[in-house]
PDB file of C-alpha atoms and ligand atoms in Angstrom:
ATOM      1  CA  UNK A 205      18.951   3.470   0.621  1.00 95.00           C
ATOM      2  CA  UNK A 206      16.239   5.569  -0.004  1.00 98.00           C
ATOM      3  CA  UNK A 207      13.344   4.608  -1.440  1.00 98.00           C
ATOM      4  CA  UNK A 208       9.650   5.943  -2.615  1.00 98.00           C
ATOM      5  CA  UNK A 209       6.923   3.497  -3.718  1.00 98.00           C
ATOM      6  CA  UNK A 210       4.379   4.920  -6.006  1.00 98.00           C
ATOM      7  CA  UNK A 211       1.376   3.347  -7.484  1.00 97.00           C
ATOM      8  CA  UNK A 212      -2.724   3.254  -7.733  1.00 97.00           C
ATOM      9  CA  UNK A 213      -4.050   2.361  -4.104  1.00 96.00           C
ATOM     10  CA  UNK A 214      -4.362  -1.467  -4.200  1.00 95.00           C
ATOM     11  CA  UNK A 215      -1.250  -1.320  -6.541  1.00 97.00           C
ATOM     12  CA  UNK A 216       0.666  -3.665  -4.252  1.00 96.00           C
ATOM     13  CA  UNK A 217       3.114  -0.346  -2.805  1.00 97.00           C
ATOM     14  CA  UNK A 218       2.450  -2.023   0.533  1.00 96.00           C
ATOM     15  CA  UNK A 219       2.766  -5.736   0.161  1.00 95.00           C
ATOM     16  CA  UNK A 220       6.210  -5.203  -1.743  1.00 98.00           C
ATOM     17  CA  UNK A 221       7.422  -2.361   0.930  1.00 98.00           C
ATOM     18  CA  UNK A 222       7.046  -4.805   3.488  1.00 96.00           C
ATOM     19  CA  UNK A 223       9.408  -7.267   1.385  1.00 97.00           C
ATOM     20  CA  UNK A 224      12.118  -4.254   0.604  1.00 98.00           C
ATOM     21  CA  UNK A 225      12.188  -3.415   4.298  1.00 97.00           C
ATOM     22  CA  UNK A 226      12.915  -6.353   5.719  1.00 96.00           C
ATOM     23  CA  UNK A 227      15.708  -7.325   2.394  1.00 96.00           C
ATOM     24  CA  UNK A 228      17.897  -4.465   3.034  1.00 96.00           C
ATOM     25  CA  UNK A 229      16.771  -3.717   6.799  1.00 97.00           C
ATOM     26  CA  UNK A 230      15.340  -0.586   6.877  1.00 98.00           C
ATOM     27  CA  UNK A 231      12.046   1.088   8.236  1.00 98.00           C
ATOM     28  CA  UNK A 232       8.904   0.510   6.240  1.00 97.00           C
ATOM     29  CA  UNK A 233       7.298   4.017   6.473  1.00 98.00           C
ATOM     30  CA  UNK A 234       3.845   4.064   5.415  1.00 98.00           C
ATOM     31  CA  UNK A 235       1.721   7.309   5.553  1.00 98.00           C
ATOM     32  CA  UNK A 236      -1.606   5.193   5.326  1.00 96.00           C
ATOM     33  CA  UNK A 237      -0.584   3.309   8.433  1.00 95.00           C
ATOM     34  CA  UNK A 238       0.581   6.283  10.746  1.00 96.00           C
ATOM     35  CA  UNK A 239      -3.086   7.556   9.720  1.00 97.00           C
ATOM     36  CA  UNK A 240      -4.646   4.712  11.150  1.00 95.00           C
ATOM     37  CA  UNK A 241      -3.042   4.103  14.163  1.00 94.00           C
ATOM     38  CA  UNK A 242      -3.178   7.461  15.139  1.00 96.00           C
ATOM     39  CA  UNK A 243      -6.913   6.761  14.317  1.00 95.00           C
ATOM     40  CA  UNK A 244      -7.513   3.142  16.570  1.00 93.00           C
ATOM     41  CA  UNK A 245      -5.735   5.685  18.644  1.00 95.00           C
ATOM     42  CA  UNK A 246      -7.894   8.346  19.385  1.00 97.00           C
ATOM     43  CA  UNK A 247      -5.434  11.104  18.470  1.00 97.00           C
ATOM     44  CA  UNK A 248      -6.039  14.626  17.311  1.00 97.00           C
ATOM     45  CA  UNK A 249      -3.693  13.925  13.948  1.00 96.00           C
ATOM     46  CA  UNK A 250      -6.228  10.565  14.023  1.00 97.00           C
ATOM     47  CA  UNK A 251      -9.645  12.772  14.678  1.00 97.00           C
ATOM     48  CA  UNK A 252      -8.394  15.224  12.010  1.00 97.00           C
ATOM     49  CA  UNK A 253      -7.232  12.623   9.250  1.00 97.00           C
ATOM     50  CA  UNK A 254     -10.576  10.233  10.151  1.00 96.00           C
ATOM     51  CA  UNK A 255     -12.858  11.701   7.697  1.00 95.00           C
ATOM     52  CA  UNK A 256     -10.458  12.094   5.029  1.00 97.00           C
ATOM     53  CA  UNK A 257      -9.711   8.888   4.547  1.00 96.00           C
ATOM     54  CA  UNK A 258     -13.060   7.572   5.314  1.00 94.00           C
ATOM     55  CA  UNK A 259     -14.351   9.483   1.990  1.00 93.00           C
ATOM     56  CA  UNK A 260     -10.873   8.211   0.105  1.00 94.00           C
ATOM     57  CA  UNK A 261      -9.642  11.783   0.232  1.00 97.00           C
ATOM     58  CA  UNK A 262      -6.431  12.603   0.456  1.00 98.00           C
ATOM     59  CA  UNK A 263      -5.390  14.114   4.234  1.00 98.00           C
ATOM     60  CA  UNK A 264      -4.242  18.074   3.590  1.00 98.00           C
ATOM     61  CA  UNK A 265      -0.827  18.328   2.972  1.00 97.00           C
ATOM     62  CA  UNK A 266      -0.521  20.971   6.004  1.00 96.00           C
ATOM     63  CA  UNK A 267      -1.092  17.309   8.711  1.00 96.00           C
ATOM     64  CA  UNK A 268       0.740  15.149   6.069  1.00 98.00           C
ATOM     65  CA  UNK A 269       4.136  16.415   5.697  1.00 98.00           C
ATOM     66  CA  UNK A 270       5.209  17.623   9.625  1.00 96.00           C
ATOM     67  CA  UNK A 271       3.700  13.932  10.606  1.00 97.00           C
ATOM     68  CA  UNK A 272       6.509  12.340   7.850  1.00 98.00           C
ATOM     69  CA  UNK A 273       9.272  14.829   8.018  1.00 97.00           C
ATOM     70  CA  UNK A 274       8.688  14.031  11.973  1.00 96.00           C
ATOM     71  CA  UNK A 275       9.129  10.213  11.256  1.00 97.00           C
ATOM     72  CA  UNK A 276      11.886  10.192   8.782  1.00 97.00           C
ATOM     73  CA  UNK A 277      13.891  11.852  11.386  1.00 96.00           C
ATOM     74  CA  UNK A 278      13.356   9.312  13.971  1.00 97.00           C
ATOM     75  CA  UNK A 279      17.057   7.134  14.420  1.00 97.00           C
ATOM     76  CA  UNK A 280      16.044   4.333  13.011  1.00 97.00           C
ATOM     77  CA  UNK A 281      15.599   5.880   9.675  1.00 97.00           C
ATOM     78  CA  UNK A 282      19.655   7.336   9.393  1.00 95.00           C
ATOM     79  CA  UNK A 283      20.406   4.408   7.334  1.00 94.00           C
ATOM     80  CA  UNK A 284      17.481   4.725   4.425  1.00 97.00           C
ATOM     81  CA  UNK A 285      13.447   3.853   4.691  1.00 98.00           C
ATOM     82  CA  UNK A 286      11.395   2.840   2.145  1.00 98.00           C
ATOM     83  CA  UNK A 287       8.455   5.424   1.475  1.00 98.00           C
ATOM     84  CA  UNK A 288       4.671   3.780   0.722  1.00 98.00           C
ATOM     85  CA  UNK A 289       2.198   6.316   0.440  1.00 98.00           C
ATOM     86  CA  UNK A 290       4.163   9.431   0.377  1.00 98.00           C
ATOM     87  CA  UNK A 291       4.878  11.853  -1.519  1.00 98.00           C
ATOM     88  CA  UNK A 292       1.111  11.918  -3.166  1.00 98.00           C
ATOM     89  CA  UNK A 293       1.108  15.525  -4.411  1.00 98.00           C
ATOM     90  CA  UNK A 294       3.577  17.969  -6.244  1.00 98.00           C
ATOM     91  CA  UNK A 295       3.871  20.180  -2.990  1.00 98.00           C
ATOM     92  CA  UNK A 296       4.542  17.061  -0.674  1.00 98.00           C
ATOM     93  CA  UNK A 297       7.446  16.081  -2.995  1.00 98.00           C
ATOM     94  CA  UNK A 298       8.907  19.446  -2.696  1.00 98.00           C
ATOM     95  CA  UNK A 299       9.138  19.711   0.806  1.00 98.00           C
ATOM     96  CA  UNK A 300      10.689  16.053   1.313  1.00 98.00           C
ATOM     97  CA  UNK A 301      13.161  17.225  -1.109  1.00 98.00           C
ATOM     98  CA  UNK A 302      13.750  20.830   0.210  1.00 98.00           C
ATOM     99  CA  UNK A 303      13.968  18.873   3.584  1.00 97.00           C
ATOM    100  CA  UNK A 304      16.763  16.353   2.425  1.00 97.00           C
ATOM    101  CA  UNK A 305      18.771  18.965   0.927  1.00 97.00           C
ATOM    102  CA  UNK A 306      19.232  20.738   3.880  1.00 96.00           C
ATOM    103  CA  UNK A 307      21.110  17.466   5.199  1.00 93.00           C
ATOM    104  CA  UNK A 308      22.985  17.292   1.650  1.00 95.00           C
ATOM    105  CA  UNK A 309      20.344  14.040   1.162  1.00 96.00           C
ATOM    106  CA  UNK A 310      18.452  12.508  -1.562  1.00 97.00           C
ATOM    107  CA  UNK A 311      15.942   9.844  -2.954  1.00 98.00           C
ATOM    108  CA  UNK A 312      17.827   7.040  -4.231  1.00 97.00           C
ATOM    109  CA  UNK A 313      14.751   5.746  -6.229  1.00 97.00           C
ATOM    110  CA  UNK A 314      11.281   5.558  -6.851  1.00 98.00           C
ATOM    111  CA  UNK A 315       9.691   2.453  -7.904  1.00 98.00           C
ATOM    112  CA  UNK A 316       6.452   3.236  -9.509  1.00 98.00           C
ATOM    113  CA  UNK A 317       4.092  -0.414  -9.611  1.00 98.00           C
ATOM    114  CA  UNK A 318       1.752  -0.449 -12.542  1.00 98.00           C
ATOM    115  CA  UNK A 319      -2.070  -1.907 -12.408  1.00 97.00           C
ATOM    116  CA  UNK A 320      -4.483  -1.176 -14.722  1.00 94.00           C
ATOM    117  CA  UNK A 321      -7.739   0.286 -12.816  1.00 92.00           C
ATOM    118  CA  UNK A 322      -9.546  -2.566 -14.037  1.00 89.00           C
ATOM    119  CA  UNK A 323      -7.638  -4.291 -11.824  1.00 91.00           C
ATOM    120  CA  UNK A 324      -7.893  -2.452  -8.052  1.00 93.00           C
ATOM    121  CA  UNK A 325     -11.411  -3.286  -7.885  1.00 89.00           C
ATOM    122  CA  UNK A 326     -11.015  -6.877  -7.334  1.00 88.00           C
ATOM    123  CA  UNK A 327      -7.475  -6.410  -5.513  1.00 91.00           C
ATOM    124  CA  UNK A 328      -9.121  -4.175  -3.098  1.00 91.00           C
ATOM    125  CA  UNK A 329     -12.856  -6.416  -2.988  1.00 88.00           C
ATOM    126  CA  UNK A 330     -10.625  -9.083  -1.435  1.00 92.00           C
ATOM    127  CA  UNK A 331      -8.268  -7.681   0.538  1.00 94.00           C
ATOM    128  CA  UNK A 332      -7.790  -8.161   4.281  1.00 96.00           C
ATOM    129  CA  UNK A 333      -5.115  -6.070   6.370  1.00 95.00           C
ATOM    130  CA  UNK A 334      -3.430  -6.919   9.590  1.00 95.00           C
ATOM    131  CA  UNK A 335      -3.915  -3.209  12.011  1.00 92.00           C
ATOM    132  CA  UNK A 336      -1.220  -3.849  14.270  1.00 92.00           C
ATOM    133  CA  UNK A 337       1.972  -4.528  11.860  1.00 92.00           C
ATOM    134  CA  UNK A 338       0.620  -3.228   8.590  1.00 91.00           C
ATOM    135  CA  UNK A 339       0.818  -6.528   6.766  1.00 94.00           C
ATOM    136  CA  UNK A 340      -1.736  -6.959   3.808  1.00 94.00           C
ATOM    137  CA  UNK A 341      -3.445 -10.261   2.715  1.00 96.00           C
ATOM    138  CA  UNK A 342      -6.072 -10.816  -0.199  1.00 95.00           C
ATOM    139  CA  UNK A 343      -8.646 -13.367  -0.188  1.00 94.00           C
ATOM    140  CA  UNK A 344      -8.151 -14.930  -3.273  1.00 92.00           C
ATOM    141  CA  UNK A 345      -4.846 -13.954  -4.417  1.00 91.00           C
ATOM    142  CA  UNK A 346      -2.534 -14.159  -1.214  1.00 93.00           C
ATOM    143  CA  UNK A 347      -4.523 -15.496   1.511  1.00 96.00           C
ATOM    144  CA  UNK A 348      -2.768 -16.043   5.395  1.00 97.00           C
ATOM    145  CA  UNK A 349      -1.571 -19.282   6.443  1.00 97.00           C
ATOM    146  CA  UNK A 350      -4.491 -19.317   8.884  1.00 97.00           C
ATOM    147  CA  UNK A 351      -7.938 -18.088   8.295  1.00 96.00           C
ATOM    148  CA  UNK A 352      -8.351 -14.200   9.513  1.00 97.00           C
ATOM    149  CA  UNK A 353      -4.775 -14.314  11.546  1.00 98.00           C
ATOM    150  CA  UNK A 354      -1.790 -12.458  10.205  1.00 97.00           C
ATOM    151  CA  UNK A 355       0.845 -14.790   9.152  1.00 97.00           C
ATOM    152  CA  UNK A 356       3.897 -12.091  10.681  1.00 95.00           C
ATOM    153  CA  UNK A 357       2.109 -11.274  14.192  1.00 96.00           C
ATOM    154  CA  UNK A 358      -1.094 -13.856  14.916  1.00 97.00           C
ATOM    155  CA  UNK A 359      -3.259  -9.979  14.837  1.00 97.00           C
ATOM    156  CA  UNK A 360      -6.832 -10.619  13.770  1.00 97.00           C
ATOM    157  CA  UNK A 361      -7.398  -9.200  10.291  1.00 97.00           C
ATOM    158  CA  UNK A 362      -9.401  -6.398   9.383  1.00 95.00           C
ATOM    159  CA  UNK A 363     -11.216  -5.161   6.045  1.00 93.00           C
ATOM    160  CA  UNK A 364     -10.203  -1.436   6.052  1.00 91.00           C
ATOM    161  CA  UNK A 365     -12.714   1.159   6.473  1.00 88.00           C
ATOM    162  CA  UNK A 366     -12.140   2.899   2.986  1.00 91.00           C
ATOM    163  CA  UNK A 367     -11.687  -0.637   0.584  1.00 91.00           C
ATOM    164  CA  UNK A 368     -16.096  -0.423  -0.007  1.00 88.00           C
ATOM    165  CA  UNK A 369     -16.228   0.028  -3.506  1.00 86.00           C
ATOM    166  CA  UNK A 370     -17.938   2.536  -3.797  1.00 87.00           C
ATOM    167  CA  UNK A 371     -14.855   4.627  -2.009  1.00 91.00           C
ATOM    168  CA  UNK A 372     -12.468   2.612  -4.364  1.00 92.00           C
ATOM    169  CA  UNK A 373     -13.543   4.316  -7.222  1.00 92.00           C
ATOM    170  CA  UNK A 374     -13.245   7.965  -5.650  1.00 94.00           C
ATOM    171  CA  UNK A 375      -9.321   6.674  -5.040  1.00 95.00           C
ATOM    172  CA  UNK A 376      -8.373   6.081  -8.136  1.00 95.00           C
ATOM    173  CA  UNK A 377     -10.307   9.406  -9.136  1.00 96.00           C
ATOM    174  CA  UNK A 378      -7.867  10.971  -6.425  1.00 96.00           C
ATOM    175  CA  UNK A 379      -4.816   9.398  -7.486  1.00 97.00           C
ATOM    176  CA  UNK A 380      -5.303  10.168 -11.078  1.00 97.00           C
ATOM    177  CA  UNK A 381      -5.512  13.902 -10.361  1.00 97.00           C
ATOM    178  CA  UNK A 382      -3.531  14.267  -7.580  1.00 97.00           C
ATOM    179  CA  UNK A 383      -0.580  11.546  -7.314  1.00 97.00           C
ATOM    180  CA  UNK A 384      -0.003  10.558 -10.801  1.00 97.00           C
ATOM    181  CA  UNK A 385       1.659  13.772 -11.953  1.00 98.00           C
ATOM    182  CA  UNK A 386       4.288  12.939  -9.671  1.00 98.00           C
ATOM    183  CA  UNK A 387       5.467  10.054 -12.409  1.00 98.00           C
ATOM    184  CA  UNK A 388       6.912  12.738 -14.688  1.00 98.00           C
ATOM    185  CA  UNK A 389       8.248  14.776 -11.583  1.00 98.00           C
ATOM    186  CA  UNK A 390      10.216  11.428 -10.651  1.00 98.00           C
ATOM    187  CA  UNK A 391      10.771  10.766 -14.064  1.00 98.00           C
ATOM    188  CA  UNK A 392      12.592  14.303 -14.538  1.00 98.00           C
ATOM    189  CA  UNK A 393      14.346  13.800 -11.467  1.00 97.00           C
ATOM    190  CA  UNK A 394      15.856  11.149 -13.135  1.00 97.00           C
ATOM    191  CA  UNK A 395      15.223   8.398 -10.383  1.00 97.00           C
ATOM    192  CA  UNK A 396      12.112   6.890 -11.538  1.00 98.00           C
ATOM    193  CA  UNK A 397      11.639   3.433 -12.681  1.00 98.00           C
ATOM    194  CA  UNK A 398       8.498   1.287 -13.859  1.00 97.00           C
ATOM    195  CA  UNK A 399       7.626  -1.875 -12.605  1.00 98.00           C
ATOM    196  CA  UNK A 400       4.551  -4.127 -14.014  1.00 98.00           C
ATOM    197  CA  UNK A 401       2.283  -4.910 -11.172  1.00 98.00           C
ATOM    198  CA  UNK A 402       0.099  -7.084 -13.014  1.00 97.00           C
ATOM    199  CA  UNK A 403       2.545 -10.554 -11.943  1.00 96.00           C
ATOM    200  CA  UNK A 404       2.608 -12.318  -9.282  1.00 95.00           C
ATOM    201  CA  UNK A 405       3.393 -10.447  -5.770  1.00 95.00           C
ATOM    202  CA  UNK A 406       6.842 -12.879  -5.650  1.00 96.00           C
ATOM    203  CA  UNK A 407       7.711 -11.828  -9.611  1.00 98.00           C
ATOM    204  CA  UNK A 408       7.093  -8.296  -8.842  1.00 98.00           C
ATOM    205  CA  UNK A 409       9.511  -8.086  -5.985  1.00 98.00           C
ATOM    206  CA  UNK A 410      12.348  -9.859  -8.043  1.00 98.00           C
ATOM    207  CA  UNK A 411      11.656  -7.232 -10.393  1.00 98.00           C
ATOM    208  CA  UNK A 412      12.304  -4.546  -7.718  1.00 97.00           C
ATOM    209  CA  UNK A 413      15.025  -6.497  -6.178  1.00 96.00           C
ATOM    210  CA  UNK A 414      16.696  -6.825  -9.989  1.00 96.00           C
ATOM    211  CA  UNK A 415      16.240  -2.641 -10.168  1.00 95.00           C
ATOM    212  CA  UNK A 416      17.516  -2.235  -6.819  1.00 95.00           C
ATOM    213  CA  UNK A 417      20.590  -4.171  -7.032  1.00 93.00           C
ATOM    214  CA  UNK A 418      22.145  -1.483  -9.473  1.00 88.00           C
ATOM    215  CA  UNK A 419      21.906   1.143  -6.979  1.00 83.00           C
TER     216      UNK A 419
HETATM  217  P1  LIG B1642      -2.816   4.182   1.977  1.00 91.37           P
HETATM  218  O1  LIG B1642      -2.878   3.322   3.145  1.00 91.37           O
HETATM  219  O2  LIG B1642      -1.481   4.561   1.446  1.00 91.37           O
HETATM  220  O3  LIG B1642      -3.701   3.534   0.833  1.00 91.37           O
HETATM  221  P2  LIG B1642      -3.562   3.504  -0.750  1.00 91.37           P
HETATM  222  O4  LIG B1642      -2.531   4.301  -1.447  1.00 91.37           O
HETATM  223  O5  LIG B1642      -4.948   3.735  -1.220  1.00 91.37           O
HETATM  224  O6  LIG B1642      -2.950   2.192  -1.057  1.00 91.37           O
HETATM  225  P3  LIG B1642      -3.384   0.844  -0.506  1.00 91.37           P
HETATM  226  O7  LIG B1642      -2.785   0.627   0.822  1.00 91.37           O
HETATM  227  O8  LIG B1642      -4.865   0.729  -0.641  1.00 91.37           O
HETATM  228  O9  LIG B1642      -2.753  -0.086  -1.615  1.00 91.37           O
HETATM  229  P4  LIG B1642      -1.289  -0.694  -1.750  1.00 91.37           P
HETATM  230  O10 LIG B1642      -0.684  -0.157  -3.019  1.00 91.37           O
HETATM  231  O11 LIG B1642      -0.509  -0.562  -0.508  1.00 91.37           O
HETATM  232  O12 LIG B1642      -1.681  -2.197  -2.049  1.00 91.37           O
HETATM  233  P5  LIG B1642      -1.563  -3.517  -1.138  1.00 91.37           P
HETATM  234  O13 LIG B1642      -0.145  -3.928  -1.057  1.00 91.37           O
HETATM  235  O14 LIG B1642      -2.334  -3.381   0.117  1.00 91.37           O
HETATM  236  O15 LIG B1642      -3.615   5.512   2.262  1.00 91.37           O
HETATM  237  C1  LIG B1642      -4.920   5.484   2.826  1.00 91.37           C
HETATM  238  C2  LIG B1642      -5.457   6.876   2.956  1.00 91.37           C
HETATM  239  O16 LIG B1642      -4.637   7.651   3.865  1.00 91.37           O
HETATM  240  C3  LIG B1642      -5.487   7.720   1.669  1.00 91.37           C
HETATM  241  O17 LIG B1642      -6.637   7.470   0.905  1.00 91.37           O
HETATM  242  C4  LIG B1642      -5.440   9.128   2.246  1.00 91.37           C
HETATM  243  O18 LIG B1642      -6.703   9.522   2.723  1.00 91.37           O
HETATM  244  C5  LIG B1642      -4.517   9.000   3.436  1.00 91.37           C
HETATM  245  N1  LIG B1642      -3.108   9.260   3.086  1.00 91.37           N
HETATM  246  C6  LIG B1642      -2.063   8.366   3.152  1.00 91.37           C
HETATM  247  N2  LIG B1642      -0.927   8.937   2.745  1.00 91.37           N
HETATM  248  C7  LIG B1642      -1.245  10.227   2.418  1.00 91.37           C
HETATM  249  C8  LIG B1642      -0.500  11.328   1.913  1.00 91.37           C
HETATM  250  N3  LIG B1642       0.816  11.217   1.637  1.00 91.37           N
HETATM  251  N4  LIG B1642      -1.150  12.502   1.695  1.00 91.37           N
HETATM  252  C9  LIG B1642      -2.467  12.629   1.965  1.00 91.37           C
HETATM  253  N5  LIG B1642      -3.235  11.635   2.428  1.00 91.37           N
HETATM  254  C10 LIG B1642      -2.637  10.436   2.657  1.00 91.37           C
HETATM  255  O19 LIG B1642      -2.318  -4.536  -2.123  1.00 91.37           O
HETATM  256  C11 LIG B1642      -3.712  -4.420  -2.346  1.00 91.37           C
HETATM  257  C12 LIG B1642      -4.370  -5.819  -2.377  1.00 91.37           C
HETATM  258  O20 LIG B1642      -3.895  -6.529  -3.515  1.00 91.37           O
HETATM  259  C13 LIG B1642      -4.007  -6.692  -1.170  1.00 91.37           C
HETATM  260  O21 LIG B1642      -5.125  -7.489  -0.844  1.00 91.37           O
HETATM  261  C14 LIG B1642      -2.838  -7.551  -1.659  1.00 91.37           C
HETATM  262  O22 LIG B1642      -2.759  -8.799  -0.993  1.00 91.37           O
HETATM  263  C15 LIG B1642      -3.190  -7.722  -3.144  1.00 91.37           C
HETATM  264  N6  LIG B1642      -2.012  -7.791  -3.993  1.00 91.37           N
HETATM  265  C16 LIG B1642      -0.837  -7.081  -3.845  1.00 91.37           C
HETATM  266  N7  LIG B1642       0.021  -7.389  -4.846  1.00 91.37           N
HETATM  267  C17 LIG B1642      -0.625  -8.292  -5.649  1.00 91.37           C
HETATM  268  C18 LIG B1642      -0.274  -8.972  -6.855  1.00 91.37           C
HETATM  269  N8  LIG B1642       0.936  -8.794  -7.422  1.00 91.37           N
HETATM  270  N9  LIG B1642      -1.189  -9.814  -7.405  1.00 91.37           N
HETATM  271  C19 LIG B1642      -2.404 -10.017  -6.825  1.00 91.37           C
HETATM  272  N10 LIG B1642      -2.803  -9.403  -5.681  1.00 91.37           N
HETATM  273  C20 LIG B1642      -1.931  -8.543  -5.099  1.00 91.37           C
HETATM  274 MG1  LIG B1643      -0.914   0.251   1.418  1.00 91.37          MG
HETATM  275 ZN1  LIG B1644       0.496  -8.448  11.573  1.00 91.37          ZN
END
């Protein structure tokens, strides 16, 4: 299985990625997190992307697309991934697609999550994320078991580097202009379906799990 997640940042594409990965045992590949390790890392991809994100900027599609092509070739992903953060512009989508062809592949589905802006603001005010296994908490809404520890790996938790609001805004500007066309590109494609984001996280995954029980 196949899968792309698509949705405003704070949207939830991460917290319910997580939950699709380990239902149907396959990678959780998320662009956002490759970014950052490579960044904690000290990497050239990580020096490049650094002041992207910082600024809530998308990273040029020239870094984006080797770096995933790269990791969707890896073993582990021969059975299916789920995609969270990728494709975010028309150009990225082509070349994952071009790139499947060649090995008579496809997208199975892409699960678009809808939240109002008026929503992300608070999601990402509160959020807290773990850096070493990608896991995401929030405050108020889905707090860990134990204050500041990740409930999957015991990692202190971190308040990303790009959730100050006044980068949140510039975001949503971004995904507006860049990332949302790619609803009617999905949507022509055939594969796209629409998910309300505004429930709870456990109601919005029983709403994926419903949609991806017919594949
Ligand atoms: P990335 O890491 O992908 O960030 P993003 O798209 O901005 O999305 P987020 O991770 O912020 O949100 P999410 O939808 O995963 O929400 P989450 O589950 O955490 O990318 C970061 C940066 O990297 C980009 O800005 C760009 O610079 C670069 N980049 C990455 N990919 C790229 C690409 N392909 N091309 C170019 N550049 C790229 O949830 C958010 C919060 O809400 C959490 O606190 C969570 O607990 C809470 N929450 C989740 N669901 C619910 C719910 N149902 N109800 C209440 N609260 C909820
Ligand atoms: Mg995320
Ligand atoms: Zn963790």
């Amino acid at each position: 299985m196949k899968i792309i997640m698509l949705g405003a940042p704070g949207a939830g594409k991460g917290t319910q990625a997580i939950r699709i990965a380990e239902r149907y045992r396959i990678p959780h590949v998320s662009t956002g997190d490759i970014f950052r390790s490579n960044i904690k890392g000290g990497t050239e991809l990580g020096k490049k992307a650094k002041d992207y994100i910082d600024k809530g900027q998308l990273v040029p599609d020239e870094l984006t697309i080797g770096m995933l092509l790269d990791r969707i070739s890896q073993p582990d992903c021969e059975g299916g991934y789920v995609l969270d953060g990728f494709p975010r512009t028309i150009p990225q989508a082509e070349s994952l697609k071009e790139a499947l062809e060649k090995r008579g592949e496809r997208i199975d589905l892409a699960l678009d999550i809808e939240v109002p802006d008026s929503h992300i603001v608070r999601r990402m005010g509160g959020r807290r994320a773990c850096p070493k296994c990608g896991a995401t908490y929030h405050l108020e809404f889905a707090p860990p078991e134990k204050e500041g520890l990740c409930d999957r790996c015991g990692s202190e938790l971190i308040t990303r580097s790009d959730d100050k609001a006044e980068t949140v805004q510039g975001r949503l500007d971004v995904y507006h202009r860049q990332t949302y066309p790619l609803i009617s590109y999905y949507r022509e494609e055939g594969i796209l379906r629409e998910i309300d984001g505004t429930k709870t996280p456990d109601e919005v995954f029983s709403a994926l799990e419903a949609l991806l029980s017919e594949v």
